[in-house]
Short mmCIF file of C-alpha atoms in Angstrom, two decimals:
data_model
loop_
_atom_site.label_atom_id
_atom_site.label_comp_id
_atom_site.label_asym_id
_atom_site.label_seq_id
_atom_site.Cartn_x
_atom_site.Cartn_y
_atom_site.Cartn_z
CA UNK A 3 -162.81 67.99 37.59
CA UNK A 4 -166.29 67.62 38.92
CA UNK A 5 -166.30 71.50 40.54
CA UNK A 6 -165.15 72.58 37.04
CA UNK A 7 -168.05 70.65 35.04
CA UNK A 8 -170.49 71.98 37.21
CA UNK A 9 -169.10 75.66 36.83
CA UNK A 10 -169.05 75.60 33.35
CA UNK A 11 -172.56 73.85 33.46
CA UNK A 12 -173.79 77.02 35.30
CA UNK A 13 -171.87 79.79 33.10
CA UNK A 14 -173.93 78.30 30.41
CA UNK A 15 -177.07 78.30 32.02
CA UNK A 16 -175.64 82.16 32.90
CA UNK A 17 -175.51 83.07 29.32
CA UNK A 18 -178.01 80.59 27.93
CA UNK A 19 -180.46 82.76 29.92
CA UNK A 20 -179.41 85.83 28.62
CA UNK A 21 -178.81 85.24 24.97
CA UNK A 22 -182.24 83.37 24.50
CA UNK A 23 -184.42 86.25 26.51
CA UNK A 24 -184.29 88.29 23.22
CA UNK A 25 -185.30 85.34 20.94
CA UNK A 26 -188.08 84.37 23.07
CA UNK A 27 -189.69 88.08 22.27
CA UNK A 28 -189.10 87.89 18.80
CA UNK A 29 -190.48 84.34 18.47
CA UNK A 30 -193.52 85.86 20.36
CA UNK A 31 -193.97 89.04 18.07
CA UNK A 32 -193.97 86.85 14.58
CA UNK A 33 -196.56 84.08 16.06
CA UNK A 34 -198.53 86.81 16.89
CA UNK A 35 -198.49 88.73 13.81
CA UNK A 36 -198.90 85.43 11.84
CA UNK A 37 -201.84 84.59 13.96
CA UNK A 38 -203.44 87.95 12.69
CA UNK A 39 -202.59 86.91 9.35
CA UNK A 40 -199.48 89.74 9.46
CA UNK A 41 -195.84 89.44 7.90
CA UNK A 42 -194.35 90.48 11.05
CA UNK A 43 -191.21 91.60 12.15
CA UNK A 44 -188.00 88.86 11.47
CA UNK A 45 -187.65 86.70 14.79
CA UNK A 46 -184.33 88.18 15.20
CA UNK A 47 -185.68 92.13 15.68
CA UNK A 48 -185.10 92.26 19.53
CA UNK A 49 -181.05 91.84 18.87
CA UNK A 50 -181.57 94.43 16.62
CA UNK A 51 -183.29 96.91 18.59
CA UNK A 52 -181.00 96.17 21.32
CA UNK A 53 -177.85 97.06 19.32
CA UNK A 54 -179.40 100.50 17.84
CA UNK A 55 -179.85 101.24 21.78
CA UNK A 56 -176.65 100.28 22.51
CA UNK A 57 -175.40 102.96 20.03
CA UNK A 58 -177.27 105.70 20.61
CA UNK A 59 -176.23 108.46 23.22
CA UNK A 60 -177.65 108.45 26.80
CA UNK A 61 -180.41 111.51 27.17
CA UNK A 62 -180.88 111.96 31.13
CA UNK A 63 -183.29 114.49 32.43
CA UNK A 64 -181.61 117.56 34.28
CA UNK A 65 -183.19 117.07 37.56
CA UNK A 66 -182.65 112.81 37.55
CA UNK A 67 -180.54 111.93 40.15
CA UNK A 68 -177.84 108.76 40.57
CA UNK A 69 -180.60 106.61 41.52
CA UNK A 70 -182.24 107.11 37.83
CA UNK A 71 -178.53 106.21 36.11
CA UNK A 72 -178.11 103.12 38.15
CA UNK A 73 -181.73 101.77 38.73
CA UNK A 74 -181.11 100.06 34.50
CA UNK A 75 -178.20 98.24 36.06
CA UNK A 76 -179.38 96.66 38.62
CA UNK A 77 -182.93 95.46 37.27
CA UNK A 78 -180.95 93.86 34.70
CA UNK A 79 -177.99 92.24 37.09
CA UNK A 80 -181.02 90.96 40.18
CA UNK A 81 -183.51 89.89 36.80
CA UNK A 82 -180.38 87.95 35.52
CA UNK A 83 -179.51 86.15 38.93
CA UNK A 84 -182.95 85.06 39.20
CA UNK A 85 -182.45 83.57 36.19
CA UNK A 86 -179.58 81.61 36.42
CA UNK A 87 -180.73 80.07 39.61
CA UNK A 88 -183.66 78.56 37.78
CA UNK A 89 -182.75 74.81 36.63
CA UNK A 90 -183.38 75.15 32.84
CA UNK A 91 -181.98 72.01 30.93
CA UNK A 92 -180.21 70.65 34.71
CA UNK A 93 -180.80 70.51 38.06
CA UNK A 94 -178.62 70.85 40.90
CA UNK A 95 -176.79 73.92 39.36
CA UNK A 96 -173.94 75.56 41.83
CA UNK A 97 -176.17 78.57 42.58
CA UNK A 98 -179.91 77.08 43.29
CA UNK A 99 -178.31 75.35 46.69
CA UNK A 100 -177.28 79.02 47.47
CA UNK A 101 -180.64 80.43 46.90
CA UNK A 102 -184.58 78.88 46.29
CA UNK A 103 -188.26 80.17 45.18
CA UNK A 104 -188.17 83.20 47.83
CA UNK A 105 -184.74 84.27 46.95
CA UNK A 106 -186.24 84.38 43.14
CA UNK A 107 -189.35 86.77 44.40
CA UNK A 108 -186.99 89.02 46.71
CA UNK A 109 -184.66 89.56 43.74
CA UNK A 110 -187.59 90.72 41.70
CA UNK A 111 -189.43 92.48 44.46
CA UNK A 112 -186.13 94.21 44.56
CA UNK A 113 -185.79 95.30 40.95
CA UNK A 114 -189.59 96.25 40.89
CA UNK A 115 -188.93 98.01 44.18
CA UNK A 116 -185.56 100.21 41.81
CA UNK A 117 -187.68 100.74 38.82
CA UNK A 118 -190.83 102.27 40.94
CA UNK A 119 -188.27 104.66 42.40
CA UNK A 120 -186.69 105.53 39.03
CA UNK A 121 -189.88 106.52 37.87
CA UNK A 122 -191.37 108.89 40.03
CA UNK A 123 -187.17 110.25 40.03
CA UNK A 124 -187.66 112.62 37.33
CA UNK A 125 -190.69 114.05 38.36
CA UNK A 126 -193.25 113.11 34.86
CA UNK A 127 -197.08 112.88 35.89
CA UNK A 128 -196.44 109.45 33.52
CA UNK A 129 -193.78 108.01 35.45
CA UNK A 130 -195.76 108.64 38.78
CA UNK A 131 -198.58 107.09 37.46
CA UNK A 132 -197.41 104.45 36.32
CA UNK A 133 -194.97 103.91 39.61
CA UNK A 134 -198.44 103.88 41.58
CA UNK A 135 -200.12 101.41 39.32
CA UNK A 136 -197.07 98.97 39.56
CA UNK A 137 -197.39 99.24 43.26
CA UNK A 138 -201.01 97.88 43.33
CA UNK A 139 -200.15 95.15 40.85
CA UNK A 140 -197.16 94.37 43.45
CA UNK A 141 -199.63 94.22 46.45
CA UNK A 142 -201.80 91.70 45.18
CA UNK A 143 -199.42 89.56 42.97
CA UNK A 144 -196.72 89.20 45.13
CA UNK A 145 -198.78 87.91 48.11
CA UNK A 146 -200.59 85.37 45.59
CA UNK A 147 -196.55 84.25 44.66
CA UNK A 148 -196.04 83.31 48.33
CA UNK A 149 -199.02 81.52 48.81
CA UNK A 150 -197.92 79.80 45.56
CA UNK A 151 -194.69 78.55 46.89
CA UNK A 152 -195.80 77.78 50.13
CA UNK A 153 -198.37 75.27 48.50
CA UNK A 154 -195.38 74.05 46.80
CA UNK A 155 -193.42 73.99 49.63
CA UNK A 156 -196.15 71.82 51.22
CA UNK A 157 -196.26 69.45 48.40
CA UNK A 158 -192.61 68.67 48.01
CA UNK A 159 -191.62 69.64 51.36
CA UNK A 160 -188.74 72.04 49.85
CA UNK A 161 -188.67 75.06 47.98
CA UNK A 162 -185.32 74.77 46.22
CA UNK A 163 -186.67 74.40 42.46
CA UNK A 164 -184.07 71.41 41.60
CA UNK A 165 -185.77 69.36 44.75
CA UNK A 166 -189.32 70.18 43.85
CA UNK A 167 -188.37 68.95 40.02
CA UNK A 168 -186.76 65.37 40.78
CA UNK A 169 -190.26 65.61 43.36
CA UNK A 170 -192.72 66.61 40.23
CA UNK A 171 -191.04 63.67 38.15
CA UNK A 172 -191.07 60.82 40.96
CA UNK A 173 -194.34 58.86 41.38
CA UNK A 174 -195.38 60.87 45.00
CA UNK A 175 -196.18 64.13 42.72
CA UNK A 176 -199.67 62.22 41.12
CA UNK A 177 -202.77 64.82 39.89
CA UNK A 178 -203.45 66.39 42.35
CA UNK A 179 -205.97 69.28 42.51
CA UNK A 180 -204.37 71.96 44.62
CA UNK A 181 -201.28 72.17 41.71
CA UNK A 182 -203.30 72.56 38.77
CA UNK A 183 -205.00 75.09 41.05
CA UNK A 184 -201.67 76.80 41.62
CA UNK A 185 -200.42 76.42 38.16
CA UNK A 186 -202.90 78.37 36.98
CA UNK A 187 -202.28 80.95 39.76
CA UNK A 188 -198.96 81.25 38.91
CA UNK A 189 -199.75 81.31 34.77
CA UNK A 190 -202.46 85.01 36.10
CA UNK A 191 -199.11 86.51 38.17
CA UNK A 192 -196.69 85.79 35.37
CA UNK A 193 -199.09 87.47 32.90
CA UNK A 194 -199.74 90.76 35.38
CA UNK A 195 -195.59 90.97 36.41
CA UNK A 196 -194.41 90.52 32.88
CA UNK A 197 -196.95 93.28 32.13
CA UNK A 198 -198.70 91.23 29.57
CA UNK A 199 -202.43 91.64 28.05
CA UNK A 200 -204.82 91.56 29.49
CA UNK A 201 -202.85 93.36 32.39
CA UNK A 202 -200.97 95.56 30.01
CA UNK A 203 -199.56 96.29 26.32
CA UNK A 204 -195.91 96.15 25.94
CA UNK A 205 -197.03 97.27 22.34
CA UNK A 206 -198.72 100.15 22.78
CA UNK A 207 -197.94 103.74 24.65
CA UNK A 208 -201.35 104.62 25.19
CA UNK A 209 -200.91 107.22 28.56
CA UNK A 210 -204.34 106.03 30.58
CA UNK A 211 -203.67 102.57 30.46
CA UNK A 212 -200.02 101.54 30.34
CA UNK A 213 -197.86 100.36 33.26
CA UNK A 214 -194.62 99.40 32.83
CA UNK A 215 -193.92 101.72 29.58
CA UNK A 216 -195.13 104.63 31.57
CA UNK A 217 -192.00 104.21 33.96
CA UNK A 218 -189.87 103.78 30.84
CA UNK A 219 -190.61 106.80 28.85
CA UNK A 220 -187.51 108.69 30.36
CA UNK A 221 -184.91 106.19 29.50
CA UNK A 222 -182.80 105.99 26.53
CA UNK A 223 -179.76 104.53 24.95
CA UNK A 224 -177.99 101.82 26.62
CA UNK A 225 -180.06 102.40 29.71
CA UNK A 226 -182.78 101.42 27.69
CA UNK A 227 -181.51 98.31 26.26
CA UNK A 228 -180.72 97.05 30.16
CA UNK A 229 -184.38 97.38 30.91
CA UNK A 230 -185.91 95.95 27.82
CA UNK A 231 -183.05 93.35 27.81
CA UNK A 232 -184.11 92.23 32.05
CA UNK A 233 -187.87 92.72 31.09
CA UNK A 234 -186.96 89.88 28.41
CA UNK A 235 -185.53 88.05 30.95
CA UNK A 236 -188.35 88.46 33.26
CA UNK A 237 -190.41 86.48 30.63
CA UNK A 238 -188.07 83.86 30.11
CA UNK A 239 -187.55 83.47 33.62
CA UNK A 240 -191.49 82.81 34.35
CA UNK A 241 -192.06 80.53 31.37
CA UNK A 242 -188.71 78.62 32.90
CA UNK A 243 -190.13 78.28 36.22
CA UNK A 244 -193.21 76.82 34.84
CA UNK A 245 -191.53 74.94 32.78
CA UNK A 246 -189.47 73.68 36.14
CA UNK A 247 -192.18 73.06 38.27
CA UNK A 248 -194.89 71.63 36.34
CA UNK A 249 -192.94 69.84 33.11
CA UNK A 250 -189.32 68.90 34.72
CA UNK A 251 -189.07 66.67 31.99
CA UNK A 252 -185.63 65.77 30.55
CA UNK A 253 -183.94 67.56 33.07
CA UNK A 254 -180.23 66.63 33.39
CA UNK A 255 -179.18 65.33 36.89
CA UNK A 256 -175.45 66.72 38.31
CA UNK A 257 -172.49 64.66 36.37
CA UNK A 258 -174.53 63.14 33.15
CA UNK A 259 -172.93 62.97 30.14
CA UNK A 260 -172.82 64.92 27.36
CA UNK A 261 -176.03 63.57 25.59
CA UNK A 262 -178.37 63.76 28.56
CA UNK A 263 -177.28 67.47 28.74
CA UNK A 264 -177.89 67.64 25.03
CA UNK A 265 -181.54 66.34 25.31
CA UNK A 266 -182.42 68.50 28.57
CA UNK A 267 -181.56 71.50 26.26
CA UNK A 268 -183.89 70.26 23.11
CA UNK A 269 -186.42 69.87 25.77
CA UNK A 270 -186.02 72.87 27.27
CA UNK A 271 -186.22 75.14 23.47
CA UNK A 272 -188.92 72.94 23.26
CA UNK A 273 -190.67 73.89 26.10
CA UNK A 274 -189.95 77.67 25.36
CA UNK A 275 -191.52 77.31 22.05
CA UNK A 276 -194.33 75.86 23.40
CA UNK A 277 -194.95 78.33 25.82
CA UNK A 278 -194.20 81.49 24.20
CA UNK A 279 -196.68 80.09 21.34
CA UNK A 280 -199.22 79.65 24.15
CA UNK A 281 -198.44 83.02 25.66
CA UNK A 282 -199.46 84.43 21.68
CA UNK A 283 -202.46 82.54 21.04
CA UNK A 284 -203.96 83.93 24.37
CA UNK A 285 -203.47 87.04 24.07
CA UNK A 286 -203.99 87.18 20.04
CA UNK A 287 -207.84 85.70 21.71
CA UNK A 288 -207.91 88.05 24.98
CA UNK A 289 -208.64 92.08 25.01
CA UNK A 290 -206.79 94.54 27.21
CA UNK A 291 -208.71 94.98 30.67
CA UNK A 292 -209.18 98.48 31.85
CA UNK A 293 -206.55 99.46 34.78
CA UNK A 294 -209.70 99.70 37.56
CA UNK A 295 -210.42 96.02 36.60
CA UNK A 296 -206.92 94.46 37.35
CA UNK A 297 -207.20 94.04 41.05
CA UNK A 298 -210.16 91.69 40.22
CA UNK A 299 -207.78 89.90 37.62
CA UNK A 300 -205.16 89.50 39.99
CA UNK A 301 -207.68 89.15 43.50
CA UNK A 302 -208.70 86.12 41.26
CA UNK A 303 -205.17 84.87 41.42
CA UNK A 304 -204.80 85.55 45.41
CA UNK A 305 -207.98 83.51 46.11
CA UNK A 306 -206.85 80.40 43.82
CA UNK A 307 -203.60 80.61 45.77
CA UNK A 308 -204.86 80.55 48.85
CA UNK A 309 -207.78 77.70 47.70
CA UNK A 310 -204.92 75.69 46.36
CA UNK A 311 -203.11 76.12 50.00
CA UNK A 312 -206.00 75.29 52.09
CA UNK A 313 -206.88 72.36 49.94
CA UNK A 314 -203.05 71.21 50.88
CA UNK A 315 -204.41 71.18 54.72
CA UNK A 316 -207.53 69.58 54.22
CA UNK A 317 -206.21 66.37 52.48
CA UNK A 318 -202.90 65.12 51.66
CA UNK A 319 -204.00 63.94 48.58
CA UNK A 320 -205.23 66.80 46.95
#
């Protein structure tokens, strides 16, 4: 009875995940457009957009090869398993004892690694550029990830995310300097992978400066929807994570009734709301950076990484 609660308590974080990633984007859109004093489009336009793609028939380039049909497929299925291993409204989920922070950045790495090969597949001077852009955002943002969840790992001496939650809620966790250091570390790399202003403009096509449109251009129909559906999940899956680490409040511990559950999953559309409005107001305030200046943006991110590490192994208090 217990193995079959717990199952069913991860198939719903499965397609909790999944079926929120969409809504999160919308919700997104209309706070920004109401911020700029704009109608905007309904919070519900993502679904939509992701049903006309479903419908429309797949146009593939003459020269792409099987590794440009497929690539779609599996961003979307290793961008969905990193999100179901990330406790949400519960901890100690079936699949976060098979897998921790690291797994989470492979699994990414992994899709990023897919996608950069999918675009430079066809052969576009668009999708090689913006292959080789994605690249240098990967070489500085994935380092400052690991430094991240080693200064984590320091801190709650485990880097499986349902440990270093009951660790962030027990009295040991305090203020301590090096995590608001890393939180903010973490807030620069989830703004530069979910190509975000000021990294990037999921809004605009503009050729010199996007990134992760200018692999995209190729795709259509239901290959489409995959990415744009796992690039929703990306975002969902960062604001979780912060939401894990640094507010695990409200989280539901393995075998608590039905109301506990109930409140860790008002806390967690809570926490959602909260920080997709965030994620608008900032960049509703911030400008798009120019391409050459995003290795400062993100060298800014290494450094407070590897500050918040070092201050880790110079007192145990900090």
């Amino acid at each position: 009875m217990v193995l079959i609660a717990a199952l069913f308590v991860q198939a719903f974080q499965m397609a909790l995940v999944v079926l929120l990633a969409p809504l999160l984007t919308g919700f997104i859109r209309l706070v920004k457009a109401r911020l700029l004093r704009r109608r905007g489009p309904p919070v519900i336009q993502p679904y939509r957009d992701l049903l006309r793609l479903l419908r429309k028939e797949v146009v593939l380039a003459e020269n792409a090869s099987w590794l440009f049909r497929v690539t779609p497929y599996l961003i979307f299925a290793a961008t969905w398993v990193a999100a179901a291993i990330i406790p949400t409204f519960a901890t100690g989920l079936i699949f976060s004892w098979t897998a921790d922070l690291i797994a989470i950045v492979a699994l990414l790495g992994s899709a990023r690694f897919f996608l950069t090969l999918a675009g430079m597949d066809v052969g576009t001077s668009f999708g090689g550029i913006g292959s080789s852009r994605e690249v240098m955002i990967a070489t500085l943002a994935e380092p400052s990830m690991l430094l991240i969840i080693f200064t984590l790992a320091l801190i709650a001496g485990s880097t499986q995310l349902s440990s270093i939650a009951a660790f962030m809620t027990s009295t040991q966790a305090g203020l301590r300097v090096s995590l608001a250091i890393a939180l903010i570390a973490l807030v620069m790399v989830a703004i530069a992978e979910n190509a975000r202003i000021p990294v990037d403009n999921p809004a605009t096509h503009l050729e010199l400066t996007m990134v992760h449109e200018a692999m995209v251009l190729e795709y259509s129909g239901r290959h489409l929807a995959m990415i744009e559906l796992a690039a929703s999940l990306k975002l969902l899956l960062y604001i979780s994570l912060i939401a894990c680490i640094f507010a695990p409040w409200r989280l539901a511990s393995p075998g608590a009734g039905p109301a506990v559950y109930l409140a860790g999953l008002l806390a967690y559309l809570a926490k959602l709301a909260a920080g997709g409005a965030l994620l608008a107001l900032f960049e509703t305030a911030t400008a798009k950076m120019r391409v050459f200046r995003v290795p400062e943006f993100l060298g800014a991110a290494l450094m407070l990484a590897l500050l918040a590490t070092l201050l880790r192994f110079v007192s145990r208090s900090l």
